[in-house]
mmCIF file of C-alpha atoms in Angstrom:
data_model
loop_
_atom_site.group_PDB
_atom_site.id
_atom_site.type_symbol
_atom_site.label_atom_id
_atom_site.label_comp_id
_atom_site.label_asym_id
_atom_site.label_seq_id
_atom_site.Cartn_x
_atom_site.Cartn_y
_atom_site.Cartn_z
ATOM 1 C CA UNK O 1 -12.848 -1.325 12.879
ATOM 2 C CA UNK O 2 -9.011 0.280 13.583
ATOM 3 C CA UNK O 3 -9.227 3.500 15.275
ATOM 4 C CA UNK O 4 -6.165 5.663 16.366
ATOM 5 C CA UNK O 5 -6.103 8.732 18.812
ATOM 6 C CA UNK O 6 -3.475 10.898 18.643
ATOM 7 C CA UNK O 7 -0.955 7.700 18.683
ATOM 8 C CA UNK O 8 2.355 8.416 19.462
ATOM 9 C CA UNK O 9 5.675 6.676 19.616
ATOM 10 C CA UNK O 10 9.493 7.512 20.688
ATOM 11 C CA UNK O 11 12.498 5.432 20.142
ATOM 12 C CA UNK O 12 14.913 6.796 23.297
ATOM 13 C CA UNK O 13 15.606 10.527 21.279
ATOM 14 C CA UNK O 14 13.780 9.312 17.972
ATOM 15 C CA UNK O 15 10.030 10.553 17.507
ATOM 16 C CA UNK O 16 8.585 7.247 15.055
ATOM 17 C CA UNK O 17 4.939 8.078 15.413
ATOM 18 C CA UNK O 18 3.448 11.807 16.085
ATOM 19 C CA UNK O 19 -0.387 12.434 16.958
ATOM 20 C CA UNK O 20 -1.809 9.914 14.356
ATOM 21 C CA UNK O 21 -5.377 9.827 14.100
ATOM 22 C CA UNK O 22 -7.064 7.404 12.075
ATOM 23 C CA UNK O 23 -10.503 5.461 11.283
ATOM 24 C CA UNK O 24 -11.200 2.873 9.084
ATOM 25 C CA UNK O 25 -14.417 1.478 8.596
ATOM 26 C CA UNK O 26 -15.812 -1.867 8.618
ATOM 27 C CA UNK O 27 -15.054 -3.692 4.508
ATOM 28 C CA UNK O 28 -12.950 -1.105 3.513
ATOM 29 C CA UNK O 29 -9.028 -1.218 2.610
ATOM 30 C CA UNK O 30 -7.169 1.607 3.609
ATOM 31 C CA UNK O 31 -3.520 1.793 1.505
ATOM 32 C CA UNK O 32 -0.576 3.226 4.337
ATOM 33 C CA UNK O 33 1.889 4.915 1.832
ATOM 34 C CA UNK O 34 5.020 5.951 2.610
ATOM 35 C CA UNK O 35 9.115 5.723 2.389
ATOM 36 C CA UNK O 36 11.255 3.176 4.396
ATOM 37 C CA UNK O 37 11.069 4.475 7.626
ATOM 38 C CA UNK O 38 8.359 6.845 7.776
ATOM 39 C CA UNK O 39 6.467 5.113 10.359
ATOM 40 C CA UNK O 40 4.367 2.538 8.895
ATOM 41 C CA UNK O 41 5.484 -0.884 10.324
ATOM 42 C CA UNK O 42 5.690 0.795 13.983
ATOM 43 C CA UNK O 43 1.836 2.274 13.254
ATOM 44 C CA UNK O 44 1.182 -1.528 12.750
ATOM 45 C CA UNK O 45 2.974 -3.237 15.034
ATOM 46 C CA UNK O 46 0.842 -1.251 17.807
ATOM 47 C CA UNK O 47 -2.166 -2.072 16.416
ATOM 48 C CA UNK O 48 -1.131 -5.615 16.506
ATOM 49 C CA UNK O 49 -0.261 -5.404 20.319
ATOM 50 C CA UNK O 50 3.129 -6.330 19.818
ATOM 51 C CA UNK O 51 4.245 -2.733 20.908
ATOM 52 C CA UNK O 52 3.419 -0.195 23.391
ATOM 53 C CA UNK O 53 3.016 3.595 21.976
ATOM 54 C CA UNK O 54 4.197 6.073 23.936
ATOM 55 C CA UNK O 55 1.151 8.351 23.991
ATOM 56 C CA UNK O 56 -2.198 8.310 22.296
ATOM 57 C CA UNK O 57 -4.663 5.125 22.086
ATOM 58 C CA UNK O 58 -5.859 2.586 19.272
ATOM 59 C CA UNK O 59 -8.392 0.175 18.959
ATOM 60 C CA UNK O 60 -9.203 -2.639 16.762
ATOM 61 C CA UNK O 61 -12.866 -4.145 16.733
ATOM 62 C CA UNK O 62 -13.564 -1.752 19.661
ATOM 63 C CA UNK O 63 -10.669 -3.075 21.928
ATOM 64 C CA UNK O 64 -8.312 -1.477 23.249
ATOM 65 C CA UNK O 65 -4.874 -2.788 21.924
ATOM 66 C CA UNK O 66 -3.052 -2.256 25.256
ATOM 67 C CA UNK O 67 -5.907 -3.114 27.941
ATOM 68 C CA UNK O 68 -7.288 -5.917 25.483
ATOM 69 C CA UNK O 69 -4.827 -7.561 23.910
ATOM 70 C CA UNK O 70 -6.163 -11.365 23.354
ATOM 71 C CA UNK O 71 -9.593 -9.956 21.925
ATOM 72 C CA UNK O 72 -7.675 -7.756 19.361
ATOM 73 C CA UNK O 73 -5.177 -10.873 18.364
ATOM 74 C CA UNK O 74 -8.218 -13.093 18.585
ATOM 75 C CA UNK O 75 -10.169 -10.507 16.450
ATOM 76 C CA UNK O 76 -7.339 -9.485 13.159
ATOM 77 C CA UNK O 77 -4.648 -11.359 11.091
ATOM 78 C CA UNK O 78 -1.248 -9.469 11.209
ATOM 79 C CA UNK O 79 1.504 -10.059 8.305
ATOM 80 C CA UNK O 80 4.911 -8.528 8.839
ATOM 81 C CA UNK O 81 7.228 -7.602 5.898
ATOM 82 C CA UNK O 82 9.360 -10.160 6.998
ATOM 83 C CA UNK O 83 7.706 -13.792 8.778
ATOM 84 C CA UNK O 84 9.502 -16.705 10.094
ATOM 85 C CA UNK O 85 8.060 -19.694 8.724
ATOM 86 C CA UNK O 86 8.916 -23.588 9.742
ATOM 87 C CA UNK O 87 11.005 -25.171 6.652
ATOM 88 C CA UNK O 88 11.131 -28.730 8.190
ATOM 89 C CA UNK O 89 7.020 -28.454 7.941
ATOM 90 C CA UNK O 90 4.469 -28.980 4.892
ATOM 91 C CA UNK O 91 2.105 -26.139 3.751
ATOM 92 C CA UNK O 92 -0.720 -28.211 5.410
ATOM 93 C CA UNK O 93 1.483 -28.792 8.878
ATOM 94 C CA UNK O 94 2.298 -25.077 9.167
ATOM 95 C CA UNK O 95 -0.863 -24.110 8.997
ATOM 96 C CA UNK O 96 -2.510 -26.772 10.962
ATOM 97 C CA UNK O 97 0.244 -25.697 13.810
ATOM 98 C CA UNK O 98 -1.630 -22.604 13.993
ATOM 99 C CA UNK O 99 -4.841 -23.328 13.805
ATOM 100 C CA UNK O 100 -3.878 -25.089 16.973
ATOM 101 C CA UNK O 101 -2.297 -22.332 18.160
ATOM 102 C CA UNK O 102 -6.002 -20.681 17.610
ATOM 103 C CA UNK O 103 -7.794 -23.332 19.672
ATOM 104 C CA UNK O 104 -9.446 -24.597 16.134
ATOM 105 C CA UNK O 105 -10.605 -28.426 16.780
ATOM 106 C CA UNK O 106 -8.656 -30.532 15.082
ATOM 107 C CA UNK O 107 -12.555 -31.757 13.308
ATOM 108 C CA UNK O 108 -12.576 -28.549 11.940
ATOM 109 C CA UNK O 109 -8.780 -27.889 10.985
ATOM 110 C CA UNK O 110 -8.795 -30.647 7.738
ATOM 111 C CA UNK O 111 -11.157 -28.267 5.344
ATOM 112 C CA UNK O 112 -10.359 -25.510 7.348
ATOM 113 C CA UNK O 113 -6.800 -25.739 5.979
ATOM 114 C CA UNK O 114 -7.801 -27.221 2.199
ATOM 115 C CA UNK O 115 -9.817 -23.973 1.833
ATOM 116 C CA UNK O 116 -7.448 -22.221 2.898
ATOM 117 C CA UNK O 117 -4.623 -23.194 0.506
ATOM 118 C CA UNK O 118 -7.610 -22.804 -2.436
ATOM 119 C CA UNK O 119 -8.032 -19.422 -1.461
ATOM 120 C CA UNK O 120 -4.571 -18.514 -1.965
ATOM 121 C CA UNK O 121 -3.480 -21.204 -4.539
ATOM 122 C CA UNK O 122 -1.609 -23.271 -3.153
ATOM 123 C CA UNK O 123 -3.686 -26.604 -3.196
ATOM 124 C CA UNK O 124 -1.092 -28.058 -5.296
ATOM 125 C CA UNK O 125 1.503 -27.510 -3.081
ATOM 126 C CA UNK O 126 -0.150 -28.524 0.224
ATOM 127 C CA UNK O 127 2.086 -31.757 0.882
ATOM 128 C CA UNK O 128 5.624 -29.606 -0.531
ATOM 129 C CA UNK O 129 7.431 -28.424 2.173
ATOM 130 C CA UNK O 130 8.070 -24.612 3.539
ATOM 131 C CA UNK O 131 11.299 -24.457 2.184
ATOM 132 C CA UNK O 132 11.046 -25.580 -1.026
ATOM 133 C CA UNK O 133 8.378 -22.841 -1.866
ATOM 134 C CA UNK O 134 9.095 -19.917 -3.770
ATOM 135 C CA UNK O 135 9.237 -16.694 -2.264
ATOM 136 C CA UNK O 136 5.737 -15.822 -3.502
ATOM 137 C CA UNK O 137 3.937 -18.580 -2.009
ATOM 138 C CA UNK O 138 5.833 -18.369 1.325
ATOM 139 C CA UNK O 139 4.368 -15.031 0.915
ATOM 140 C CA UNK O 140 0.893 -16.217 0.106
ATOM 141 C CA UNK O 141 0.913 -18.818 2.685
ATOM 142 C CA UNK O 142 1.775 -16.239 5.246
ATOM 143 C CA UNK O 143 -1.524 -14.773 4.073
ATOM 144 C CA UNK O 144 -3.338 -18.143 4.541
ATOM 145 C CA UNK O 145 -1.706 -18.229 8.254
ATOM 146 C CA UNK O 146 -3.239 -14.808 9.246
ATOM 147 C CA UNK O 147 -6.897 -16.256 8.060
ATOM 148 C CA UNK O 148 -7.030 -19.217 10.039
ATOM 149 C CA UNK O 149 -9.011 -17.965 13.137
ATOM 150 C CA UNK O 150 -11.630 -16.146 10.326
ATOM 151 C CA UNK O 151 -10.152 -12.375 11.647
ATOM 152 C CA UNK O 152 -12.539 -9.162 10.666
ATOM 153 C CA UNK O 153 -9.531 -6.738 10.507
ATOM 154 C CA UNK O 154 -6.596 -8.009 8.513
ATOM 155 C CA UNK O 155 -2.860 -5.981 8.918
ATOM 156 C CA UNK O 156 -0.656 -6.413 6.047
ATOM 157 C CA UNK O 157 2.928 -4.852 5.798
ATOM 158 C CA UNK O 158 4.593 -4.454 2.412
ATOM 159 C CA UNK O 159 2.706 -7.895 1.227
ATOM 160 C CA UNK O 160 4.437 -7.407 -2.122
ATOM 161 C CA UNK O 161 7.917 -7.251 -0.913
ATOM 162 C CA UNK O 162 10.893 -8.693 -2.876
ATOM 163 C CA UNK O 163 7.863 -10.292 -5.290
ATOM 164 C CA UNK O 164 8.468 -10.227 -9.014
ATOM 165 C CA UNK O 165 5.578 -9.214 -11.302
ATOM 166 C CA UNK O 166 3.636 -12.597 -11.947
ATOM 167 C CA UNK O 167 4.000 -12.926 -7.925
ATOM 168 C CA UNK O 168 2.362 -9.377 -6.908
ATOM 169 C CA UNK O 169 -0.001 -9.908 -9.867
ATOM 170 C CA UNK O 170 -1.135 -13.062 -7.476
ATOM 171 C CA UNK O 171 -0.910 -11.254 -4.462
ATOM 172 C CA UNK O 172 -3.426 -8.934 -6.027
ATOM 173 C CA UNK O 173 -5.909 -10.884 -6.875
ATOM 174 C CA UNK O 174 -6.198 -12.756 -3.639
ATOM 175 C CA UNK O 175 -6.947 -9.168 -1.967
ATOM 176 C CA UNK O 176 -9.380 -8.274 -4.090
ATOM 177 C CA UNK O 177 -10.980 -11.362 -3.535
ATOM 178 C CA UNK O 178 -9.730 -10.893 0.766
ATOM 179 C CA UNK O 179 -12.215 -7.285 -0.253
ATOM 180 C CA UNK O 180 -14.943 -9.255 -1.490
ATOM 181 C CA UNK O 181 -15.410 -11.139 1.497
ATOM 182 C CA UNK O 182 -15.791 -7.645 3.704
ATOM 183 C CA UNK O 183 -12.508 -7.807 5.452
ATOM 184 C CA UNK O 184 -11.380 -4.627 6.269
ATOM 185 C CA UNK O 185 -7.355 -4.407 5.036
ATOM 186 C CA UNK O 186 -4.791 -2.268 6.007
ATOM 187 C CA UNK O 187 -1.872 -2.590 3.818
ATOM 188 C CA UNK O 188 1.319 -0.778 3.226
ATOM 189 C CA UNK O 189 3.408 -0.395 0.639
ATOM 190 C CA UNK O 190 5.995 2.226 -0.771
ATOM 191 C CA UNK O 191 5.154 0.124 -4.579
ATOM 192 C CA UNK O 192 2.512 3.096 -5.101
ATOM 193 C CA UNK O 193 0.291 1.998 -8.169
ATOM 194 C CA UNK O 194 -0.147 -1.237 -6.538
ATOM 195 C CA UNK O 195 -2.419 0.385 -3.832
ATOM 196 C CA UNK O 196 -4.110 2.545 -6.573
ATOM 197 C CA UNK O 197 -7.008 -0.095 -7.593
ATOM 198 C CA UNK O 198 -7.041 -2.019 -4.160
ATOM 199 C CA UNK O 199 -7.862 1.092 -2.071
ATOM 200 C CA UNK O 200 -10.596 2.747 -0.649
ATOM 201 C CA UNK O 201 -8.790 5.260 1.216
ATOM 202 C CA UNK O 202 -5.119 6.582 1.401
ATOM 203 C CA UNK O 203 -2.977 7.863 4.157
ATOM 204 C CA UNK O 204 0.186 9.248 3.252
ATOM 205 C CA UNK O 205 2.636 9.446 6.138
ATOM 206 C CA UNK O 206 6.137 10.650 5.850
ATOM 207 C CA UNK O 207 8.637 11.034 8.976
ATOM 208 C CA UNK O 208 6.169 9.512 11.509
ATOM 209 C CA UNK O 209 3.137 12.507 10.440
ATOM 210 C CA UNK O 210 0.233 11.627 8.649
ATOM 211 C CA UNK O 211 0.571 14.575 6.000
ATOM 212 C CA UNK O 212 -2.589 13.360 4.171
ATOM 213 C CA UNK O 213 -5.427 10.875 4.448
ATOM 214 C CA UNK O 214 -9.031 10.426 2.330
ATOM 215 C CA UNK O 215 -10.534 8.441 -0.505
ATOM 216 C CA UNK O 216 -8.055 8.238 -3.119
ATOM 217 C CA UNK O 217 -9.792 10.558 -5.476
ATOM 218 C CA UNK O 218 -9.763 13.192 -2.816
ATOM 219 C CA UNK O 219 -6.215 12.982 -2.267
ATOM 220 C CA UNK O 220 -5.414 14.083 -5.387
ATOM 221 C CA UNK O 221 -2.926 16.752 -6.671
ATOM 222 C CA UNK O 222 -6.137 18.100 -9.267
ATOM 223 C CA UNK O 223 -7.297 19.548 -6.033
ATOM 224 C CA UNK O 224 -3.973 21.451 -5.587
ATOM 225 C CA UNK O 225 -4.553 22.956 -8.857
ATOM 226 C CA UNK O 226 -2.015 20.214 -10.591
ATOM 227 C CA UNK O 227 -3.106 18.414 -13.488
ATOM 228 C CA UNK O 228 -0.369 15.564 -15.337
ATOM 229 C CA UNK O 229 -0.129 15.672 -18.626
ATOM 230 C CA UNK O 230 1.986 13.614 -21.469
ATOM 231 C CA UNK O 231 3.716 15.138 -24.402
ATOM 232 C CA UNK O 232 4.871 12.775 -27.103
ATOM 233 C CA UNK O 233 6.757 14.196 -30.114
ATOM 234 C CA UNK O 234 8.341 12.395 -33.368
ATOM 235 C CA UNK O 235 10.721 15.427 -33.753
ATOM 236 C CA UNK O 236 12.378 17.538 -32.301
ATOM 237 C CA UNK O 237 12.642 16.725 -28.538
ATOM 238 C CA UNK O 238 15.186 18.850 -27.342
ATOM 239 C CA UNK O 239 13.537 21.976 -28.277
ATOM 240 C CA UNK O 240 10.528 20.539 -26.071
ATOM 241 C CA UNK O 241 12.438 19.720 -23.500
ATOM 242 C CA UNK O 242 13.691 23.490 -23.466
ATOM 243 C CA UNK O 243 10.741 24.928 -24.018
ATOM 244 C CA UNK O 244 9.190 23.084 -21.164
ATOM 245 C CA UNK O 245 11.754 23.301 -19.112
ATOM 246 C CA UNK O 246 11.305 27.055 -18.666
ATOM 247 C CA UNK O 247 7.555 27.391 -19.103
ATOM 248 C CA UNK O 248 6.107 28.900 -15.256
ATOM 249 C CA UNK O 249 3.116 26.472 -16.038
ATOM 250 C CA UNK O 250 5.253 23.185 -15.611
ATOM 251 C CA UNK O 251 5.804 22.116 -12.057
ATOM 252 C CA UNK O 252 8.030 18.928 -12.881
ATOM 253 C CA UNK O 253 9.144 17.142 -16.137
ATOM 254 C CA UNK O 254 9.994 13.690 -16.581
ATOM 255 C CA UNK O 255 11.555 12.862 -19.690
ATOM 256 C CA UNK O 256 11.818 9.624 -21.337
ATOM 257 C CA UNK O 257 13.261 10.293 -24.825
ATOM 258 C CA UNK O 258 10.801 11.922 -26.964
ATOM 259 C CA UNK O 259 7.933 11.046 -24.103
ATOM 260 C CA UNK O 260 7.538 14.042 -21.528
ATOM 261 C CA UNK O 261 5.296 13.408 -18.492
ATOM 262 C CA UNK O 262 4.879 17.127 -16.523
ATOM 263 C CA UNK O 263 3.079 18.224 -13.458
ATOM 264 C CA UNK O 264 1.181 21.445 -15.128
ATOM 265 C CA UNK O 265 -0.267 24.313 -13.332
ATOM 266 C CA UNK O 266 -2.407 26.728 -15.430
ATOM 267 C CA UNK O 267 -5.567 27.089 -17.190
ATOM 268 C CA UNK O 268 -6.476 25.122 -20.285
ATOM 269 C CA UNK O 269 -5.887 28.582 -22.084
ATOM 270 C CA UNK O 270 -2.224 28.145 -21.267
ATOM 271 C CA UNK O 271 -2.327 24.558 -21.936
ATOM 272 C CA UNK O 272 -3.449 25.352 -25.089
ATOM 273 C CA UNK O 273 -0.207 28.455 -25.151
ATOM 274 C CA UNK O 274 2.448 25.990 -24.497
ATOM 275 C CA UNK O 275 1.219 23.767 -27.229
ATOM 276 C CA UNK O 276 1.245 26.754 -30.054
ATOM 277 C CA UNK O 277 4.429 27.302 -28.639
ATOM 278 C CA UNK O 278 6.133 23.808 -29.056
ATOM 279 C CA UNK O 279 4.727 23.868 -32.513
ATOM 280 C CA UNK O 280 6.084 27.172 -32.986
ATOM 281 C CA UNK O 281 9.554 26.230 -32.791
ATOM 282 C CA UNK O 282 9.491 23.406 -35.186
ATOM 283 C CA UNK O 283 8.271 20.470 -33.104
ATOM 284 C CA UNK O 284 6.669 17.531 -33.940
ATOM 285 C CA UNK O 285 3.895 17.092 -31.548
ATOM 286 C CA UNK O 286 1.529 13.896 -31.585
ATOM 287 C CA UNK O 287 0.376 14.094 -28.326
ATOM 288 C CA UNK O 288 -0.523 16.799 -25.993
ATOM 289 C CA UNK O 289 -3.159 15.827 -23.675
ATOM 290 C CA UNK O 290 -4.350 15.298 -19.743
ATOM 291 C CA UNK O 291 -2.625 11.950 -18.138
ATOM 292 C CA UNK O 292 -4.146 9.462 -15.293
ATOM 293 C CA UNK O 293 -2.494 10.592 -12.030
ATOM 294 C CA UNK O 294 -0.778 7.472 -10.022
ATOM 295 C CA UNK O 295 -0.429 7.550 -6.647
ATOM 296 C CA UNK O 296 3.667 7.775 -7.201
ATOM 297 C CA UNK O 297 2.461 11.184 -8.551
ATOM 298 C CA UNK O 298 0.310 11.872 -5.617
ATOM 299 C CA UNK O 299 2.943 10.979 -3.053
ATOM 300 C CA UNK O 300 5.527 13.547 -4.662
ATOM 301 C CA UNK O 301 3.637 16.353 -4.854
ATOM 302 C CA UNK O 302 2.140 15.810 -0.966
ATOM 303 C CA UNK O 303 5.400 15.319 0.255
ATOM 304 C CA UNK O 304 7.357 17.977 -1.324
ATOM 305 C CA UNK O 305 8.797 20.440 1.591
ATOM 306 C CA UNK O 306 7.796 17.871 3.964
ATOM 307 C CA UNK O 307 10.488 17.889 6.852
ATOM 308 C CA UNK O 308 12.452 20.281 5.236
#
């Protein structure tokens, strides 16, 4: 459904984009993770026809996004980061000004637009006006704008931005629901454990390179022989903070307080060393134990050395 070939863009001396080469399937959601700046709006913008790369190709639905244009608008739903909306409109005009904009009949655009608003919850707010929504359901009613011509391929940058927690709990939920309904998504975000239920498959790109892309299991830093762990103590934490410190097993340490999270490379043999050592020197260990990798923890450990 969105297929790249070595796709390329340049900025006058700036290099956005080098040699990406992607394919997502039909019904899956593909999570684009990355910093500010690392090349994921531009990777999207292309695909939505509203820029020209420099080199390469990409396709959406099988057309080409620079000799087809109208067939790939016609055939995906593209939310920026940041949208314009019309605040002298209601929910139900803005939407019903681009259904229009579609070529919907207006027959069709009444429960068109109803089940629209239902599918993002907003059918309480259909007659309140653009500017008098919260940032959230601006946000959601974006979403209901990119679904009003039925797209296959839906593009959504940083859909979460500037949302507080009840707001990208929402958000959420509608895309799982967006997933249920075999639309293929591709969504970026540089929030990382919001991606790390949606997705099918990752990409992480940093300074315009894709550095890493596959199912999210796959991209996993257990295949580069690091494992997270957690170590929670009741007693003396500064020893294991020491101790950890300068053990040649531990990769990183974040410590909160007494609660030490620490990329570990060894065997479980010198797992099992460090913690006779910590209780060794007087500390009071109550946890020592393996710890769900999040895609924050993925990112890091990708991108360290990247560009340098």
């Amino acid at each position: 459904m969105i297929q790249t070939e070595h796709l390329s863009k340049r900025y006058g001396k700036l290099q956005a984009l080098t040699d990406l080469n992607l394919n997502i399937d039909k019904g899956k959601v593909f999570g684009f993770i990355g910093p500010n700046g690392a090349g994921k709006s531009t990777t999207m913008l292309i695909l939505s026809t509203l820029l020209t790369p420099s080199e390469g190709k990409a396709y959406v639905c099988g057309y080409d996004v620079v000799k087809e244009p109208k067939d790939v608008r016609q055939s995906l739903g593209y939310m920026p980061d940041f949208f314009g909306v019309y605040d002298n409109l209601k929910a139900t005009e803005y939407l019903d000004f681009y259904a229009g904009a579609y070529n919907i009949p207006p027959a069709k655009r009444k429960s068109l637009i109803a089940d629209l608003l239902e599918l993002v919850n907003l059918s309480n707010k259909a007659d309140a006006y653009v500017d008098s929504l919260s940032r959230g359901m601006k946000q959601r009613l974006g979403l209901a704008r990119c679904l009003v011509h039925s797209p296959d391929v839906l593009i959504l940058d940083e859909p979460a931005s500037g949302l507080d927690p009840r707001a990208r709990i929402e958000m959420r939920e509608i895309l799982k629901q967006l997933r249920r309904m075999n639309k293929t998504i591709l969504i970026s975000s540089h929030i990382l454990p919001e991606l790390a239920e949606l997705c099918d498959e990752i990409g992480v790109i940093e300074k315009g390179k894709l550095i890493a892309c596959g199912a999210v299991d796959d991209v996993s830093i257990r295949s580069r022989g690091i494992s997270m762990m957690e170590v929670r103590t009741v007693f003396g934490a500064e020893k294991a903070e020491r101790i950890l410190r300068e053990s040649r097993f531990v990769r990183q340490l974040d410590d909160k307080n007494s609660h030490f999270r620490i990329q570990f490379m060894g065997t479980e043999e010198n797992k099992a060393e460090l913690l006779q050592q910590l209780i060794a020197a007087g500390v009071g260990v109550v946890h020592f134990g393996d710890s769900r990798e999040n895609l924050e923890d993925v990112f890091l450990a990708i991108t360290e050395g990247v560009g340098n």
